[in-house]
Tab-separated table of C-alpha atoms and ligand atoms in Angstrom:
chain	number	residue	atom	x	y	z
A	1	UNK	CA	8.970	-1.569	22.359
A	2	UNK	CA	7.566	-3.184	25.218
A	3	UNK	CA	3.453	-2.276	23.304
A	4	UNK	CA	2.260	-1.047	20.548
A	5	UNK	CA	1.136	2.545	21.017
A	6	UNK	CA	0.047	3.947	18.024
A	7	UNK	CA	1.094	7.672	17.511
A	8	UNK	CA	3.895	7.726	19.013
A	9	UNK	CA	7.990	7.289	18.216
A	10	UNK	CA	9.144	3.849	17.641
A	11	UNK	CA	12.232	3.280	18.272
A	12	UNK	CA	13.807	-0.036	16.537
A	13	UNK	CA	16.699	-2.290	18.183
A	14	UNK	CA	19.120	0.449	18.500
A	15	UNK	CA	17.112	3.333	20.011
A	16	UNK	CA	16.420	4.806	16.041
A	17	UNK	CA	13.272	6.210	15.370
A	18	UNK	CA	11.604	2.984	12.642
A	19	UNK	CA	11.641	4.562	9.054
A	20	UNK	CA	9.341	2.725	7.203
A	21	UNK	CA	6.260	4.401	5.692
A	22	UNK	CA	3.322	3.646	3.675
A	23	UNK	CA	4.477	0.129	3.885
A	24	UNK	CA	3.566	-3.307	4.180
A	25	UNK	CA	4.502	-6.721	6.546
A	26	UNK	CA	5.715	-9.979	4.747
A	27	UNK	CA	5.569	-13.364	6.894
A	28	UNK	CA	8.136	-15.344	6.008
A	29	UNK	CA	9.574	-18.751	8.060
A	30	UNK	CA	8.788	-17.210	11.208
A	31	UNK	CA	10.003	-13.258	11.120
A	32	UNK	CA	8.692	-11.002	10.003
A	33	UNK	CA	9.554	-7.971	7.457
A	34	UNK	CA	8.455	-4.851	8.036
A	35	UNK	CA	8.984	-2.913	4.150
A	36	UNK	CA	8.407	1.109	3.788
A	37	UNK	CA	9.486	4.152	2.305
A	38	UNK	CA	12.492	6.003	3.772
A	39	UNK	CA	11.455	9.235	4.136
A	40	UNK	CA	14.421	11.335	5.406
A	41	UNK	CA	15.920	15.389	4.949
A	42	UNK	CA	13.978	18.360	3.814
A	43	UNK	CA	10.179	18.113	3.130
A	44	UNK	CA	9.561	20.504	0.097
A	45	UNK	CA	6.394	22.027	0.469
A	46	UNK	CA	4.459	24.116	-1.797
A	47	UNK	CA	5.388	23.335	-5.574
A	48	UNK	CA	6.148	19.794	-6.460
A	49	UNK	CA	2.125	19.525	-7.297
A	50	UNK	CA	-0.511	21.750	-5.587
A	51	UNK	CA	-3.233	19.314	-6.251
A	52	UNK	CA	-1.889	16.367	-4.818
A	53	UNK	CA	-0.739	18.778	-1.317
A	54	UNK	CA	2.352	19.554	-2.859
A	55	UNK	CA	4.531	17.765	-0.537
A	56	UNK	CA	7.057	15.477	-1.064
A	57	UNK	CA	11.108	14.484	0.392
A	58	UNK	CA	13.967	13.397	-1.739
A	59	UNK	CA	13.849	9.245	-2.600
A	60	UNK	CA	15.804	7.380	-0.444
A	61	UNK	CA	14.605	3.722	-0.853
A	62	UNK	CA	13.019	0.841	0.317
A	63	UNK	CA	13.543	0.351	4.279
A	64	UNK	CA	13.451	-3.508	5.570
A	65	UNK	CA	13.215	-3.999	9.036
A	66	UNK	CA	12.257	-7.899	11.232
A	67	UNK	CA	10.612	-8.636	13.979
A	68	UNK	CA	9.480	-12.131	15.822
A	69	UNK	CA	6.460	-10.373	17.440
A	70	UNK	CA	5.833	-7.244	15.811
A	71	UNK	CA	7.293	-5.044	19.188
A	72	UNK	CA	11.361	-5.248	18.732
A	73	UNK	CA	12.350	-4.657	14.982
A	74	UNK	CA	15.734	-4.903	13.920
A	75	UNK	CA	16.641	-2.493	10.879
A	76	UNK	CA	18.196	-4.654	8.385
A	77	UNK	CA	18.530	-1.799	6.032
A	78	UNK	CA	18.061	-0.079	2.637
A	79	UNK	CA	16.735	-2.998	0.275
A	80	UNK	CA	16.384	-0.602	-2.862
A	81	UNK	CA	18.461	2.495	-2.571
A	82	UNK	CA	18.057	5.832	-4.757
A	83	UNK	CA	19.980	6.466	-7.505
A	84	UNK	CA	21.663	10.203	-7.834
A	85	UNK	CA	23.275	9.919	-10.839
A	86	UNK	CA	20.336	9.229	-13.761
A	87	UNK	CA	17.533	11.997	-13.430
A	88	UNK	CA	15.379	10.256	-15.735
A	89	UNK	CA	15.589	6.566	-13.629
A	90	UNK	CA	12.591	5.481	-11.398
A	91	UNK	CA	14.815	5.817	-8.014
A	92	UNK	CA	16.248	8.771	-9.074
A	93	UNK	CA	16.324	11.057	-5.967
A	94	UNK	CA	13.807	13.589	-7.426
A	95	UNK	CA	11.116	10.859	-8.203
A	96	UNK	CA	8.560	9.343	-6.304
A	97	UNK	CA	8.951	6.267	-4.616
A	98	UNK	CA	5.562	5.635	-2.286
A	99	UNK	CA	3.729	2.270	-0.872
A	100	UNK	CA	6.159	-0.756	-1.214
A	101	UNK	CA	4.564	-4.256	-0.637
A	102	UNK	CA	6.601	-7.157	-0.743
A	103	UNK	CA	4.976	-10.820	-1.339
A	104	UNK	CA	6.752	-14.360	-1.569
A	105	UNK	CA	6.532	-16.862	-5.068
A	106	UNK	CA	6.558	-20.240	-3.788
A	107	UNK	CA	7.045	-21.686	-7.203
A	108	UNK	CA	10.197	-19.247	-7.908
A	109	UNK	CA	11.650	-18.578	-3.968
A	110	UNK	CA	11.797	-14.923	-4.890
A	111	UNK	CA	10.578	-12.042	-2.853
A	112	UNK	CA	9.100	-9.641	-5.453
A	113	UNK	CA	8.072	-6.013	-4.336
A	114	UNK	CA	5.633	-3.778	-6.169
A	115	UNK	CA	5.807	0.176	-5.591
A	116	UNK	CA	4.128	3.282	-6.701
A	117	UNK	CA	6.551	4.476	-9.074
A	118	UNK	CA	5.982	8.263	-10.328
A	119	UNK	CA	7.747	11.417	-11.198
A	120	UNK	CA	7.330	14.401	-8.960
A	121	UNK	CA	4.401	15.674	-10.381
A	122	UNK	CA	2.388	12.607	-9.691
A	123	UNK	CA	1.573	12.175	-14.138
A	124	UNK	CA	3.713	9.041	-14.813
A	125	UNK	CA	1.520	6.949	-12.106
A	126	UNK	CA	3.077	3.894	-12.615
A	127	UNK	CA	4.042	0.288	-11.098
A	128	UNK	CA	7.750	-0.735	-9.838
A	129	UNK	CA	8.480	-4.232	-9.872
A	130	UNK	CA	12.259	-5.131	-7.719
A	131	UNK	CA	13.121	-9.019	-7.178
A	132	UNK	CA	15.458	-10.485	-4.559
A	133	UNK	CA	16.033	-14.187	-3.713
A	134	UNK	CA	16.092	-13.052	0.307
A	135	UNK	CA	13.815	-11.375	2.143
A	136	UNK	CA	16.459	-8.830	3.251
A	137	UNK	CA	17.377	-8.053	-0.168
A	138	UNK	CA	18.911	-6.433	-1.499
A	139	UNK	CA	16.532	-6.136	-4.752
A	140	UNK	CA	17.154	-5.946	-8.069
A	141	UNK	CA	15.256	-3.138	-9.662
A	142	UNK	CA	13.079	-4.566	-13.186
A	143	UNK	CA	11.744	-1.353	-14.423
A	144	UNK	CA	8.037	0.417	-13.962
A	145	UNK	CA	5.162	0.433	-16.366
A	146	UNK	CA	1.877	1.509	-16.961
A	147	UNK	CA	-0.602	-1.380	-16.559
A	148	UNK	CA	-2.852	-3.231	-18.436
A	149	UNK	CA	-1.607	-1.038	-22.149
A	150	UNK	CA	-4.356	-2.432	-24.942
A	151	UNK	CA	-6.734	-3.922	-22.497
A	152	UNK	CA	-10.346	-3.590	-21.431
A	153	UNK	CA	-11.072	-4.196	-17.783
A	154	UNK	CA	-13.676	-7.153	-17.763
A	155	UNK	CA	-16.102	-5.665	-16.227
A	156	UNK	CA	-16.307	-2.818	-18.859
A	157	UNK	CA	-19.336	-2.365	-20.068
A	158	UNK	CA	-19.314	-0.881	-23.759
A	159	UNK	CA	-20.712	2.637	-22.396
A	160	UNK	CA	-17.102	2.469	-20.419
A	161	UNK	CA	-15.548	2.079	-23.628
A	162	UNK	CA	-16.825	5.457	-25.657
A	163	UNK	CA	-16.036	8.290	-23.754
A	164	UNK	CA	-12.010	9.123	-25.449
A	165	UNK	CA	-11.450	11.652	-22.296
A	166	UNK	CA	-13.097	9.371	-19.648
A	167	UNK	CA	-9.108	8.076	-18.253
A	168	UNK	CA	-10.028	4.267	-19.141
A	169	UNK	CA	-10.785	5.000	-22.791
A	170	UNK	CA	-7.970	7.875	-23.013
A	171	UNK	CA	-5.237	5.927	-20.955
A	172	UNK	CA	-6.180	2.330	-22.666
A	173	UNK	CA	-3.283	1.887	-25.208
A	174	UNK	CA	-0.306	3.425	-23.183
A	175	UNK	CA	-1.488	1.379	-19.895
A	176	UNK	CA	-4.029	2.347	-16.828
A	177	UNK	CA	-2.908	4.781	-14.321
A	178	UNK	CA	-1.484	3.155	-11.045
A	179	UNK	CA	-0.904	5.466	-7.720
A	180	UNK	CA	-1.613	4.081	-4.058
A	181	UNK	CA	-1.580	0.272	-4.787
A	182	UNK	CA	-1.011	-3.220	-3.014
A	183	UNK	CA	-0.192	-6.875	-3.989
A	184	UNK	CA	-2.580	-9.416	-2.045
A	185	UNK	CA	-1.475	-13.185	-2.794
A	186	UNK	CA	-4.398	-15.700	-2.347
A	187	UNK	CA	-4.679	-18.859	-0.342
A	188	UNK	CA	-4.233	-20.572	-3.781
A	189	UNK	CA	-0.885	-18.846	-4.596
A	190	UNK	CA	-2.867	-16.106	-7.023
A	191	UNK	CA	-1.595	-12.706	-7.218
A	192	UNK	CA	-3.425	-9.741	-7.655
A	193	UNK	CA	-2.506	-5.931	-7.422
A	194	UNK	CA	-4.824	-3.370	-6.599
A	195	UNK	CA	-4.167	0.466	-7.843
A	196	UNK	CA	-5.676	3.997	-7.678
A	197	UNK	CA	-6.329	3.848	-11.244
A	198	UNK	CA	-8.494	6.498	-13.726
A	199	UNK	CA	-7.007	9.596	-11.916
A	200	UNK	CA	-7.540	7.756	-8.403
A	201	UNK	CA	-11.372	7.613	-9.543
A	202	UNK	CA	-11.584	4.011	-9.908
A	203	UNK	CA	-9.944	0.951	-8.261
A	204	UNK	CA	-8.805	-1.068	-10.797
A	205	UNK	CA	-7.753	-5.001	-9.512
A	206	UNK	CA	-5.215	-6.901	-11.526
A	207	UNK	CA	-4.098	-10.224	-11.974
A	208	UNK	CA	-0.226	-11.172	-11.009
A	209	UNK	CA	1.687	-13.520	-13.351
A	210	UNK	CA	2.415	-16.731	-11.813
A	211	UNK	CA	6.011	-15.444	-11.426
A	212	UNK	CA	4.100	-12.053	-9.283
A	213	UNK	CA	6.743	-10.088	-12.172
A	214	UNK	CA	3.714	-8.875	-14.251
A	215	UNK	CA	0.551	-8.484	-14.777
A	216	UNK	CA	-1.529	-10.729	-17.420
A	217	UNK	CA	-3.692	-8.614	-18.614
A	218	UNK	CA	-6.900	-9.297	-17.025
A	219	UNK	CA	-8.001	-6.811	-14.695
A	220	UNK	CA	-11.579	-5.509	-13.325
A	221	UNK	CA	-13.082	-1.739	-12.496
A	222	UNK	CA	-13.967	-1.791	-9.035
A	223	UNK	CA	-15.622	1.539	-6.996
A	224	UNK	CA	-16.253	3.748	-9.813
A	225	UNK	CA	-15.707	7.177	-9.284
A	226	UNK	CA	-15.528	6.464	-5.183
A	227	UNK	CA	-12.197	8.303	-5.218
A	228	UNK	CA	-10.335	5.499	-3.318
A	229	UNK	CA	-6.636	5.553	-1.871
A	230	UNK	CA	-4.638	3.572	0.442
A	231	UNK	CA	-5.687	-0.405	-0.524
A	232	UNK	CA	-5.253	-2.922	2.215
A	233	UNK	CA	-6.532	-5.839	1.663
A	234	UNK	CA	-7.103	-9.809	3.672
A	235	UNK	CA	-9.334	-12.724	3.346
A	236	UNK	CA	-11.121	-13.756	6.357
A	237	UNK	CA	-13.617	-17.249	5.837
A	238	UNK	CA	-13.546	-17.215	2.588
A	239	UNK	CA	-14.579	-13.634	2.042
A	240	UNK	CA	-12.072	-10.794	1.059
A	241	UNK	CA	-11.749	-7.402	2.419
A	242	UNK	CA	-10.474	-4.459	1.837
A	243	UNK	CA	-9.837	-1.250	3.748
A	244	UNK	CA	-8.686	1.821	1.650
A	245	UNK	CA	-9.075	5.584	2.521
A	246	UNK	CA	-10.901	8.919	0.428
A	247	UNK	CA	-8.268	11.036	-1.216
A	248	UNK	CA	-7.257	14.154	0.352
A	249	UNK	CA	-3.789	13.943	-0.401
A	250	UNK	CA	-2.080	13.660	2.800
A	251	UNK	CA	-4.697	14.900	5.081
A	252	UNK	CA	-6.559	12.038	6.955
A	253	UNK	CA	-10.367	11.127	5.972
A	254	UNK	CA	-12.667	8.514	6.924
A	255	UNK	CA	-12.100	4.884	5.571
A	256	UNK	CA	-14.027	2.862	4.058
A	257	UNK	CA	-14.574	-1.058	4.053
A	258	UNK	CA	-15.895	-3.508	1.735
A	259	UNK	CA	-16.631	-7.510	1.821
A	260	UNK	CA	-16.788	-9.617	-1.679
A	261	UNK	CA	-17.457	-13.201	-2.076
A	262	UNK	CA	-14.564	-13.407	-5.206
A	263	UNK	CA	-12.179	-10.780	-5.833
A	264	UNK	CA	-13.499	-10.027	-9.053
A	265	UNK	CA	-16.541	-8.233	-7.039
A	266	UNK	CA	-19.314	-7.819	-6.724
A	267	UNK	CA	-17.652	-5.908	-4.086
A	268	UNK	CA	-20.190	-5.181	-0.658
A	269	UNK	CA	-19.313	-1.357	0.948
A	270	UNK	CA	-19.353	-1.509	4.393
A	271	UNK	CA	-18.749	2.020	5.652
A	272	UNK	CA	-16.209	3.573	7.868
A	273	UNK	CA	-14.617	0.761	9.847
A	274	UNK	CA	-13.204	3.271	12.367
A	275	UNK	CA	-15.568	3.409	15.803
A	276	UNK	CA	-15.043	6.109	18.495
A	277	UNK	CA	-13.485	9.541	18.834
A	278	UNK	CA	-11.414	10.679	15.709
A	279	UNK	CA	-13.311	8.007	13.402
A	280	UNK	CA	-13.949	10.534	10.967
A	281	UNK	CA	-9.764	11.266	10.615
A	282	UNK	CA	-8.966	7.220	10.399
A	283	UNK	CA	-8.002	8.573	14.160
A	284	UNK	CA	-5.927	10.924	12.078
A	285	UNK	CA	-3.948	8.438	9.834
A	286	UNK	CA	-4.289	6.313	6.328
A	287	UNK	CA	-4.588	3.002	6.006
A	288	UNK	CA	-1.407	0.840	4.283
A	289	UNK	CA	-1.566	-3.017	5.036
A	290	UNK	CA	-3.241	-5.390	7.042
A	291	UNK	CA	-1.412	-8.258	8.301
A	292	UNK	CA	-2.509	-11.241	9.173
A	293	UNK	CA	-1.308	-12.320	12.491
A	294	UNK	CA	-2.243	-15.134	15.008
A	295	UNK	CA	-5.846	-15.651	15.051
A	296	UNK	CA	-6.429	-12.194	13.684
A	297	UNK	CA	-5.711	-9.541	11.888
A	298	UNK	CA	-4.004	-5.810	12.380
A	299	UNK	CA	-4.352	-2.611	10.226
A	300	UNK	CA	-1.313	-0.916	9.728
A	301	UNK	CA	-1.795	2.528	9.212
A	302	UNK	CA	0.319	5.860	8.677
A	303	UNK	CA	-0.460	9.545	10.702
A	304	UNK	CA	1.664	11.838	7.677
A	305	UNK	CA	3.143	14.728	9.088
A	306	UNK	CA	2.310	16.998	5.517
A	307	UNK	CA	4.766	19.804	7.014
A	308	UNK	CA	7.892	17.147	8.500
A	309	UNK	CA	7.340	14.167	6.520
A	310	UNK	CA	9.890	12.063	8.170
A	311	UNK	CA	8.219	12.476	11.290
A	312	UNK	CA	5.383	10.779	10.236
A	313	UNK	CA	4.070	8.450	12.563
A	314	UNK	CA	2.512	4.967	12.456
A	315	UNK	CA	-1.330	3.551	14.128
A	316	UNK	CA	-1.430	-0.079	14.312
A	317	UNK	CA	-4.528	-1.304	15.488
A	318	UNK	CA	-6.248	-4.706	15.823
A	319	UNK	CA	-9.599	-5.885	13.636
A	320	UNK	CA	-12.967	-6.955	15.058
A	321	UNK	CA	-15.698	-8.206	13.188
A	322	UNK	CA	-19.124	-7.240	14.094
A	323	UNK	CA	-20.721	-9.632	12.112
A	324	UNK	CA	-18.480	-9.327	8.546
A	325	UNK	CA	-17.944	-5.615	9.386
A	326	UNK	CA	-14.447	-5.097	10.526
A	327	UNK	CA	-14.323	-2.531	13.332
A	328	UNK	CA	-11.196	-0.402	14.453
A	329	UNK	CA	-11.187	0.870	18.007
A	330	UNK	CA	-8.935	3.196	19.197
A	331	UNK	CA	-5.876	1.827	21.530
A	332	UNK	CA	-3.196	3.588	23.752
A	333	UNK	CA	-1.438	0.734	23.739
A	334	UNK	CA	-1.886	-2.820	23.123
A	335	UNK	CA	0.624	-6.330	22.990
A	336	UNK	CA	0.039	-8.256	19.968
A	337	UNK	CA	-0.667	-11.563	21.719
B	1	LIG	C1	-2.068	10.138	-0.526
B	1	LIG	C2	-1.399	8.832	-0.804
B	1	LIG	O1	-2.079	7.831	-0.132
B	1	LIG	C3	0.048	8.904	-0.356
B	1	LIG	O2	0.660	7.668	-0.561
B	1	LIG	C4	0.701	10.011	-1.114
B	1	LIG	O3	0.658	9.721	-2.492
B	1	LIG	C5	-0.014	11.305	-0.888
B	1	LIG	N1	-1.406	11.182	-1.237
B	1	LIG	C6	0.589	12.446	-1.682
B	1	LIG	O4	-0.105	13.630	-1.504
């Protein structure tokens, strides 16, 4: 690709359209590696689950694709392939496989990737955790769980605690529900993983393991009841940000932005980032990752295609601050210089 021009096909080294949704960018020495759901064949529309838009594709895996400057990408394959012969397994075909992030242990040299691990209906809402020693993979697969089982969030306030059918209280021995999620690593080396948690109410933010295998155990409520999907999240100064979207299933809303001094919270709303035409639609896509690149930073964002989900497309546009507010603009096209 000679620019980036958001909406449209991108092809990758060989002329192939790029096949990597919902996904995230990993810097590594130089390259970098472009992670996302393979979404390929039929897009089954009306029954998998009405509520959550009832569309969904058969698991693939884990696409991995590298690029020098974020224009030419070079597929470099599937990292974590489906499995066809275990119905019950996490990558089984029928499952759902949605939002892998990759991040880098120092201390350990593995690449460990996190994923929204769920069965078709959307009720397990759980965590995948796969390990590789190189970028490229491929990954060993470690299992899924719910997080946080037997722990308070600690922020909860003992009100939080009462309610047995609030989904905290309910969901707090067998482990939090976890749907659209990210791993952010810290300039300190600290982990954390943000989910849709309480039936997407609530953002709940967890702490990694030093290992970035686990979680352990202390985590914080954050947005209650805001109905939050799609986490990105960066530090810029010294203050971190995140960029998530509303929840309408795979119809595009307005996003919202937020600023926070620690990333415990108190987290700061900020309002819709998006400025323009088509600010109200995200400029019709959903926010996955922001990468930090150069000087600045650039949201990475997917525009689903509910009815042809493999033709999904991606808008990847770059951040301005007015002030600490970070401000998406519209571009037809733009280099990443
Ligand atoms: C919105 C989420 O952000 C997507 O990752 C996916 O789970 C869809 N909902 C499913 O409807």
């Amino acid at each position: 690709m000679k620019e980036i021009r958001s909406g449209e096909v991108w092809p990758d080294s060989e002329g192939k359209p790029v096949n990597a949704h919902g996904g995230g960018v990993l810097a590594h020495e130089g390259t970098y590696y472009w992670y996302g759901e393979i979404k390929q064949g039929k897009t089954y529309l009306p029954d998998c689950n009405k509520s959550w838009g009832g569309t969904r594709v058969d698991v693939t895996g884990v696409s991995c694709y590298a690029s020098k400057d974020l224009l030419e990408w070079k597929n470099l394959g599937n990292v974590l392939p489906a499995v066809t012969d275990d119905p019950k397994h996490d990558l089984h075909i029928g499952m759902v496989l949605e939002r892998p992030k990759v991040i880098y242990n120092a201390a350990t040299k593995k690449f460990v990737l996190w994923f929204h691990a769920d069965s078709m209906d959307y009720a397990a809402a759980k965590c995948g955790v796969a390990v590789s020693d190189k970028p490229e993979g491929p990954f060993t697969y470690l299992g899924s769980f719910r997080p946080n089982a037997g722990k308070w969030p600690a922020n909860a306030k003992e009100e939080d605690k009462k309610d047995p059918k609030a989904p905290l209280v309910r969901d707090h021995d067998a482990g939090q529900m976890a749907r659209d999620l990210t791993v952010f690593v810290d300039e300190d080396g600290k982990g954390y993983l943000f989910t849709a948690s309480e039936d997407n109410a609530t953002m709940h933010i967890s702490e990694l393991t030093d290992d970035y295998l686990g979680l352990t155990g202390k985590y914080a409520r954050v947005f209650p009841g805001r109905m939050m999907e799609a986490p990105a999240v960066f530090k810029r100064e010294g203050k971190y940000y995140i960029i998530a979207s509303g929840c309408t299933a795979w119809a595009p809303n307005a996003a919202r932005s937020a600023v926070a001094d620690s990333i415990w919270g108190p987290w700061r709303e900020l309002g819709n980032p998006c400025q323009g035409e088509k600010a109200e639609t995200t400029f019709q896509s959903q926010g996955t990752y922001v990468l930090p690149y150069k000087e600045g930073f650039v949201f990475l964002a997917d525009r689903w295609n509910k009815d042809d989900l493999p033709d999904s497309r991606y808008v990847w546009l770059p951040i301005g601050f007015q002030g600490d507010k970070p401000v998406l603009q519209w571009k037809d096209g733009w280099k990443p210089e």
